[in-house]
Short mmCIF file of C-alpha atoms in Angstrom, two decimals:
data_model
loop_
_atom_site.label_atom_id
_atom_site.label_comp_id
_atom_site.label_asym_id
_atom_site.label_seq_id
_atom_site.Cartn_x
_atom_site.Cartn_y
_atom_site.Cartn_z
CA MET R 1307 0.00 0.00 0.00
CA PRO R 1308 1.29 3.52 -0.79
CA VAL R 1309 2.13 5.98 2.00
CA THR R 1310 -0.58 8.65 2.21
CA ASP R 1311 -0.30 9.76 5.85
CA TYR R 1312 2.41 11.01 8.19
CA PHE R 1313 2.29 10.99 11.99
CA THR R 1314 3.94 13.23 14.58
CA ILE R 1315 5.26 11.59 17.74
CA VAL R 1316 6.66 14.16 20.19
CA ASN R 1317 8.78 16.29 17.79
CA LEU R 1318 9.43 13.58 15.22
CA THR R 1319 7.32 13.33 12.08
CA MET R 1320 7.48 9.93 10.40
CA PRO R 1321 5.70 8.23 7.48
CA SER R 1322 3.12 5.56 8.18
CA SER R 1323 5.50 2.95 6.72
CA TRP R 1324 7.92 3.43 9.64
CA ILE R 1325 5.17 2.92 12.20
CA ALA R 1326 3.88 -0.13 10.32
CA LEU R 1327 7.41 -1.58 10.22
CA ILE R 1328 7.93 -1.11 13.96
CA ILE R 1329 4.59 -2.77 14.72
CA ALA R 1330 5.45 -5.66 12.39
CA PHE R 1331 8.92 -6.17 13.91
CA VAL R 1332 7.53 -6.26 17.47
CA PHE R 1333 4.74 -8.68 16.53
CA ALA R 1334 7.12 -11.01 14.67
CA TYR R 1335 9.61 -11.01 17.55
CA ILE R 1336 6.94 -11.94 20.11
CA ALA R 1337 5.48 -14.67 17.87
CA VAL R 1338 8.88 -16.23 17.10
CA ARG R 1339 9.84 -16.16 20.77
CA LEU R 1340 6.62 -17.92 21.75
CA ARG R 1341 7.05 -20.59 19.10
CA PHE R 1342 10.80 -21.16 18.86
CA GLY R 1343 12.26 -19.77 22.06
CA LYS R 1344 14.46 -16.92 23.23
CA LYS R 1345 17.56 -17.73 21.18
CA GLU R 1346 15.77 -17.74 17.80
CA ALA R 1347 13.86 -14.59 18.74
CA GLU R 1348 17.08 -12.82 19.65
CA TYR R 1349 18.66 -13.86 16.36
CA LEU R 1350 15.63 -12.44 14.56
CA SER R 1351 15.91 -9.16 16.49
CA ASP R 1352 19.63 -9.03 15.63
CA ALA R 1353 18.72 -9.45 11.95
CA PHE R 1354 16.27 -6.55 12.23
CA PHE R 1355 18.94 -4.46 13.96
CA TYR R 1356 21.60 -5.07 11.29
CA LEU R 1357 19.05 -4.35 8.56
CA LEU R 1358 17.98 -1.02 10.09
CA ILE R 1359 21.50 0.12 10.99
CA THR R 1360 22.79 -0.64 7.49
CA TRP R 1361 19.80 1.11 5.95
CA LYS R 1362 20.38 4.17 8.15
CA VAL R 1363 24.16 4.44 7.81
CA SER R 1364 24.09 3.74 4.05
CA VAL R 1365 23.17 7.39 3.54
CA ILE R 1366 26.94 7.89 3.63
CA LEU R 1367 27.19 5.95 0.37
CA VAL R 1368 24.22 7.49 -1.44
CA ASP R 1369 24.80 11.09 -0.33
CA PHE R 1370 28.44 11.28 0.77
CA THR R 1371 28.89 14.99 -0.01
CA THR R 1372 25.94 16.06 2.14
CA VAL R 1373 27.06 13.88 5.05
CA ILE R 1374 30.56 15.36 4.93
CA GLN R 1375 29.15 18.89 4.93
CA SER R 1376 26.62 18.11 7.66
CA PRO R 1377 27.36 14.93 9.67
CA LEU R 1378 24.05 15.21 11.55
CA THR R 1379 22.39 14.22 8.28
CA ILE R 1380 22.89 10.60 9.38
CA LEU R 1381 20.38 11.17 12.19
CA TYR R 1382 17.61 12.41 9.92
CA PHE R 1383 18.08 10.56 6.63
CA HIS R 1384 18.73 7.03 5.41
CA GLY R 1385 19.99 5.22 2.33
CA GLY R 1386 16.59 4.80 0.70
CA VAL R 1387 15.79 1.71 -1.33
CA PHE R 1388 19.47 1.06 -2.04
CA GLY R 1389 20.28 1.14 1.66
CA PHE R 1390 17.41 -1.21 2.49
CA TYR R 1391 18.55 -3.78 -0.08
CA LEU R 1392 22.11 -3.41 1.17
CA GLY R 1393 20.79 -4.17 4.65
CA LEU R 1394 19.18 -7.37 3.35
CA VAL R 1395 22.49 -8.41 1.81
CA VAL R 1396 24.30 -7.78 5.11
CA VAL R 1397 21.77 -9.90 7.01
CA CYS R 1398 22.03 -12.76 4.49
CA VAL R 1399 25.84 -12.70 4.52
CA LYS R 1400 25.87 -12.68 8.33
CA PHE R 1401 23.54 -15.68 8.37
CA LEU R 1402 25.78 -17.63 5.99
CA VAL R 1403 28.87 -16.79 8.06
CA ASP R 1404 27.16 -17.87 11.29
CA LYS R 1405 25.92 -21.02 9.60
CA ARG R 1406 29.39 -21.87 8.38
CA LYS R 1407 30.78 -21.37 11.89
CA MET R 1408 28.06 -23.70 13.24
CA LYS R 1409 26.67 -20.99 15.50
CA LEU R 1410 23.07 -21.65 14.49
CA ARG R 1411 20.64 -24.28 15.68
CA GLU R 1412 18.84 -26.50 13.19
CA ASN R 1413 15.53 -24.62 13.17
CA THR R 1414 16.97 -21.09 13.07
CA ILE R 1415 16.34 -20.65 9.34
CA PHE R 1416 12.76 -21.86 9.83
CA ALA R 1417 12.34 -19.34 12.67
CA LEU R 1418 13.76 -16.54 10.51
CA PHE R 1419 11.44 -17.34 7.62
CA THR R 1420 8.52 -17.38 10.05
CA GLY R 1421 9.63 -13.93 11.19
CA VAL R 1422 9.75 -12.72 7.59
CA VAL R 1423 6.25 -14.02 6.82
CA LEU R 1424 4.77 -12.46 9.95
CA THR R 1425 6.65 -9.18 9.52
CA GLN R 1426 5.50 -8.82 5.93
CA SER R 1427 1.91 -9.79 6.75
CA VAL R 1428 1.55 -7.46 9.75
CA TYR R 1429 3.32 -4.65 7.88
CA GLN R 1430 0.91 -4.88 4.96
CA VAL R 1431 -2.18 -4.95 7.20
CA ALA R 1432 -0.85 -2.04 9.27
CA MET R 1433 -0.26 -0.04 6.07
CA VAL R 1434 -3.89 -0.62 5.09
CA ILE R 1435 -5.06 0.66 8.48
CA LEU R 1436 -2.73 3.68 8.56
CA ASN R 1437 -3.21 4.89 4.97
CA ASP R 1438 -5.95 5.68 2.49
CA GLY R 1439 -6.49 3.69 -0.67
CA ASP R 1440 -8.83 1.78 -2.92
CA LEU R 1441 -11.34 -0.20 -0.83
CA ILE R 1442 -11.09 -3.39 -2.91
CA ALA R 1443 -7.28 -3.36 -2.75
CA ARG R 1444 -7.40 -2.79 1.01
CA ILE R 1445 -9.78 -5.72 1.53
CA ILE R 1446 -7.74 -8.05 -0.70
CA THR R 1447 -4.53 -7.07 1.10
CA CYS R 1448 -5.94 -7.73 4.57
CA VAL R 1449 -7.71 -10.96 3.68
CA GLY R 1450 -4.75 -12.26 1.67
CA PHE R 1451 -2.01 -11.60 4.22
CA ILE R 1452 -4.01 -12.47 7.33
CA GLY R 1453 -5.27 -15.64 5.66
CA TYR R 1454 -1.82 -16.72 4.53
CA ALA R 1455 -0.18 -15.86 7.87
CA ALA R 1456 -2.77 -17.96 9.72
CA PHE R 1457 -2.38 -20.81 7.22
CA PHE R 1458 1.40 -20.69 7.56
CA TRP R 1459 1.31 -20.54 11.36
CA PHE R 1460 -0.97 -23.55 11.79
CA THR R 1461 0.34 -25.77 8.99
CA SER R 1462 4.09 -25.13 8.81
CA VAL R 1463 6.25 -28.00 10.02
CA LYS R 1464 9.96 -28.74 10.04
CA SER R 1465 9.76 -30.82 6.87
CA ILE R 1466 12.01 -29.14 4.30
CA LYS R 1467 9.68 -30.17 1.47
CA TRP R 1468 6.71 -28.52 3.15
CA GLN R 1469 8.70 -25.38 3.97
CA VAL R 1470 9.78 -24.98 0.33
CA GLN R 1471 6.15 -25.26 -0.72
CA HIS R 1472 5.33 -22.49 1.73
CA ILE R 1473 8.05 -20.33 0.18
CA VAL R 1474 6.53 -20.69 -3.29
CA PHE R 1475 3.03 -20.07 -1.94
CA PHE R 1476 4.20 -16.97 -0.05
CA ILE R 1477 5.68 -15.44 -3.21
CA ALA R 1478 2.53 -16.28 -5.18
CA VAL R 1479 0.21 -14.74 -2.59
CA HIS R 1480 2.26 -11.56 -2.29
CA GLY R 1481 2.60 -11.28 -6.07
CA PHE R 1482 -1.17 -11.56 -6.55
CA ILE R 1483 -1.90 -8.97 -3.86
CA ALA R 1484 0.73 -6.60 -5.29
CA SER R 1485 -1.00 -6.77 -8.68
CA MET R 1486 -4.17 -5.45 -7.01
CA GLN R 1487 -2.49 -2.46 -5.37
CA SER R 1488 -2.11 0.98 -6.91
CA ILE R 1489 1.69 1.14 -6.76
CA SER R 1490 4.51 -0.21 -8.90
CA TYR R 1491 4.21 -3.98 -9.18
CA LEU R 1492 7.85 -4.57 -8.27
CA SER R 1493 7.61 -2.58 -5.05
CA THR R 1494 10.18 -2.86 -2.27
CA PRO R 1495 7.97 -5.14 -0.08
CA LEU R 1496 7.41 -7.58 -2.97
CA VAL R 1497 11.07 -7.60 -4.00
CA THR R 1498 11.96 -8.19 -0.34
CA SER R 1499 9.59 -11.16 -0.10
CA ILE R 1500 10.96 -12.67 -3.30
CA SER R 1501 14.61 -12.08 -2.39
CA VAL R 1502 14.37 -13.46 1.15
CA SER R 1503 12.25 -16.41 0.02
CA VAL R 1504 14.74 -17.33 -2.71
CA PHE R 1505 17.59 -17.05 -0.20
CA VAL R 1506 15.78 -19.31 2.28
CA GLY R 1507 15.02 -21.78 -0.52
CA PHE R 1508 18.70 -21.80 -1.47
CA VAL R 1509 19.68 -22.57 2.14
CA TYR R 1510 17.14 -25.39 2.32
CA PHE R 1511 18.40 -26.83 -0.98
CA ALA R 1512 22.03 -26.65 0.18
CA ASN R 1513 21.12 -28.35 3.45
CA SER R 1514 19.19 -31.13 1.71
CA ARG R 1515 22.12 -31.79 -0.67
CA LYS R 1516 24.55 -31.84 2.24
CA GLU R 1517 22.34 -34.28 4.14
CA LEU R 1518 21.94 -36.48 1.05
CA ASN R 1519 25.71 -36.59 0.48
CA TRP R 1520 26.28 -37.48 4.12
CA ARG R 1521 23.81 -40.35 3.88
CA ASN R 1522 25.39 -41.65 0.67
CA ASN R 1523 28.87 -41.57 2.20
CA ASN R 1524 27.74 -43.45 5.29
CA GLU R 1525 25.72 -46.21 3.65
#
């Protein structure tokens, strides 16, 4: 959903998308902690932190001259879409490094994908509530994301095959809803869903191949 409203909290004016993102992060953290435990929830919150910090500090890359002239610019601006995607890359690289160092438990990737699904779903519903827009698109967005989030929550299991099916379904649902909204089809939320889902699918595929090789070598 497009941003149509801004809100003032104390002396800070922020777009509705920021508020929706904060609500979504908090909801996802609580849900993941209830389902997977404290360690997975903390890893999810760390991922959110690295994403936001990279997005914020990346203003140095996209507007270096302004930052040099006025360093306080970092406090008020961010790296835009480029900075957000850079943040996603940082989070993915950190996950791969931690995975290689065996610092992650087996279900961490499942917990992270659960966090992504819930964050995206709550974010989209919050954007509908906080902004104006076409009634049909608003209804489709709420029904689609709430319905999929509930379906995912109650049917997702640790089976890799079933999780990969959820990844495909998640992309399909978000793609359909995006086609109903009055913004660019390849919006940042949709690209984020596709990118993270493909990354998670890649990790699942790599894990399944590694497990298959191990079994073949030990038979």
